[in-house]
């Protein structure tokens, strides 16, 4: 997609609900994915772009990290701490462009292909109100 400036950023700290973890941020066409590097048993955090309500760039921390705050429509707050300003700006601009869609047909529901594909059925014949 045109909106993705950087597809993957390694060595990112993620602060969520009082815990901090080191990992990798992946940007896809429809999701922001955080993969935990320090704990392989932990599941990845997938955030669909339509779920993001606010992305804020904050000033540098005392440790020299560049934070991005992500607030979702489910009232979650996630802080991503990047080691360089360029990485933070690239992720910020990419997320900013990918959260705004020009058409409904650009949403994930129109791109999803199940594996294995669903079998074609005549759904209208499954229920008959006359038989009930």
Coordinates of C-alpha atoms in Angstrom, one line a residue:
X1 CA 0.0 0.0 0.0
X2 CA 1.1 3.6 -0.6
X3 CA 0.6 4.6 3.0
X4 CA 3.2 2.3 4.5
X5 CA 6.5 4.1 4.9
X6 CA 8.1 1.3 7.0
X7 CA 6.9 -2.2 7.3
X8 CA 8.8 -3.4 10.3
X9 CA 10.6 -1.8 13.2
X10 CA 12.6 -3.8 15.7
X11 CA 13.6 -3.0 19.3
X12 CA 10.4 -1.2 20.2
X13 CA 9.3 -1.0 23.9
X14 CA 5.5 -1.4 24.4
X15 CA 3.9 -0.1 27.5
X16 CA 0.3 -1.4 28.1
X17 CA -1.7 -1.8 31.3
X18 CA 1.3 -1.3 33.6
X19 CA 3.6 -3.8 31.8
X20 CA 6.5 -3.1 29.5
X21 CA 7.8 -5.5 26.8
X22 CA 10.4 -5.4 24.1
X23 CA 9.3 -6.4 20.6
X24 CA 8.8 -5.7 16.9
X25 CA 6.2 -3.5 15.3
X26 CA 4.8 -4.7 12.0
X27 CA 2.6 -2.5 9.8
X28 CA 0.3 -4.2 7.3
X29 CA -2.4 -2.9 5.1
X30 CA -5.1 -3.4 7.7
X31 CA -3.4 -4.0 11.1
X32 CA -0.7 -2.8 13.4
X33 CA 0.9 -5.8 14.9
X34 CA 3.2 -5.9 18.0
X35 CA 5.3 -9.1 18.3
X36 CA 6.7 -9.8 21.8
X37 CA 10.4 -10.7 21.4
X38 CA 11.2 -11.1 25.1
X39 CA 8.4 -13.6 25.8
X40 CA 7.7 -16.0 23.0
X41 CA 4.8 -17.6 24.8
X42 CA 2.8 -14.4 24.7
X43 CA 0.5 -13.8 21.8
X44 CA 1.0 -11.0 19.3
X45 CA -1.1 -7.9 19.8
X46 CA -3.1 -7.1 16.6
X47 CA -4.7 -3.7 16.4
X48 CA -7.0 -3.1 13.3
X49 CA -6.6 0.5 12.0
X50 CA -10.4 1.3 12.2
X51 CA -10.1 0.6 16.0
X52 CA -7.5 3.4 16.4
X53 CA -9.1 6.7 17.5
X54 CA -6.0 8.7 18.4
X55 CA -2.2 8.6 17.7
X56 CA -0.1 11.2 19.4
X57 CA 3.6 11.9 19.1
X58 CA 5.1 12.9 22.5
X59 CA 8.4 14.6 23.2
X60 CA 11.6 12.7 23.8
X61 CA 11.9 10.9 27.1
X62 CA 14.9 11.4 29.5
X63 CA 16.3 8.1 28.1
X64 CA 16.2 9.5 24.6
X65 CA 13.3 7.3 23.4
X66 CA 10.7 8.6 21.0
X67 CA 7.1 7.7 22.2
X68 CA 3.9 7.3 20.3
X69 CA 0.7 7.0 22.2
X70 CA -2.1 5.0 20.6
X71 CA -5.7 5.2 22.0
X72 CA -8.3 2.8 20.7
X73 CA -12.0 3.0 20.5
X74 CA -12.2 0.3 23.2
X75 CA -10.5 2.7 25.6
X76 CA -7.1 0.9 25.6
X77 CA -3.9 3.0 25.8
X78 CA -0.7 1.7 24.3
X79 CA 2.7 3.6 24.3
X80 CA 5.3 2.5 21.8
X81 CA 8.8 3.7 22.5
X82 CA 11.2 3.9 19.5
X83 CA 15.0 4.3 19.6
X84 CA 15.1 6.9 16.8
X85 CA 13.0 9.8 15.8
X86 CA 12.9 8.7 12.1
X87 CA 11.3 5.3 13.1
X88 CA 8.7 7.1 15.3
X89 CA 7.8 9.6 12.5
X90 CA 7.6 6.9 9.9
X91 CA 5.2 4.7 12.0
X92 CA 3.2 7.8 13.0
X93 CA 2.7 8.9 9.4
X94 CA 1.9 5.4 8.2
X95 CA -0.7 4.8 10.9
X96 CA -2.1 8.3 10.3
X97 CA -2.6 7.5 6.6
X98 CA -3.9 3.9 7.0
X99 CA -6.5 4.8 9.6
X100 CA -8.4 7.0 7.2
X101 CA -9.9 5.1 4.3
X102 CA -11.3 6.7 1.2
X103 CA -13.9 3.9 0.7
X104 CA -15.6 1.2 2.6
X105 CA -14.3 -1.3 0.1
X106 CA -10.8 -0.7 1.5
X107 CA -11.7 -2.3 4.8
X108 CA -10.4 -5.7 5.8
X109 CA -13.8 -7.4 5.4
X110 CA -13.5 -7.0 1.6
X111 CA -10.0 -8.5 1.5
X112 CA -10.4 -11.4 3.8
X113 CA -10.2 -14.9 2.2
X114 CA -10.9 -17.7 4.7
X115 CA -8.5 -20.7 4.7
X116 CA -10.0 -23.2 3.8
X117 CA -12.7 -21.3 1.8
X118 CA -16.3 -21.6 3.1
X119 CA -18.5 -24.0 1.2
X120 CA -21.2 -22.3 -0.9
X121 CA -24.6 -23.0 0.6
X122 CA -28.2 -21.9 0.0
X123 CA -28.6 -20.1 3.3
X124 CA -32.2 -19.1 2.6
X125 CA -33.4 -22.7 2.6
X126 CA -31.9 -23.6 6.1
X127 CA -34.8 -22.1 8.0
X128 CA -38.5 -22.4 7.1
X129 CA -41.0 -20.5 9.2
X130 CA -43.9 -22.6 7.8
X131 CA -42.4 -25.8 9.2
X132 CA -42.1 -24.3 12.6

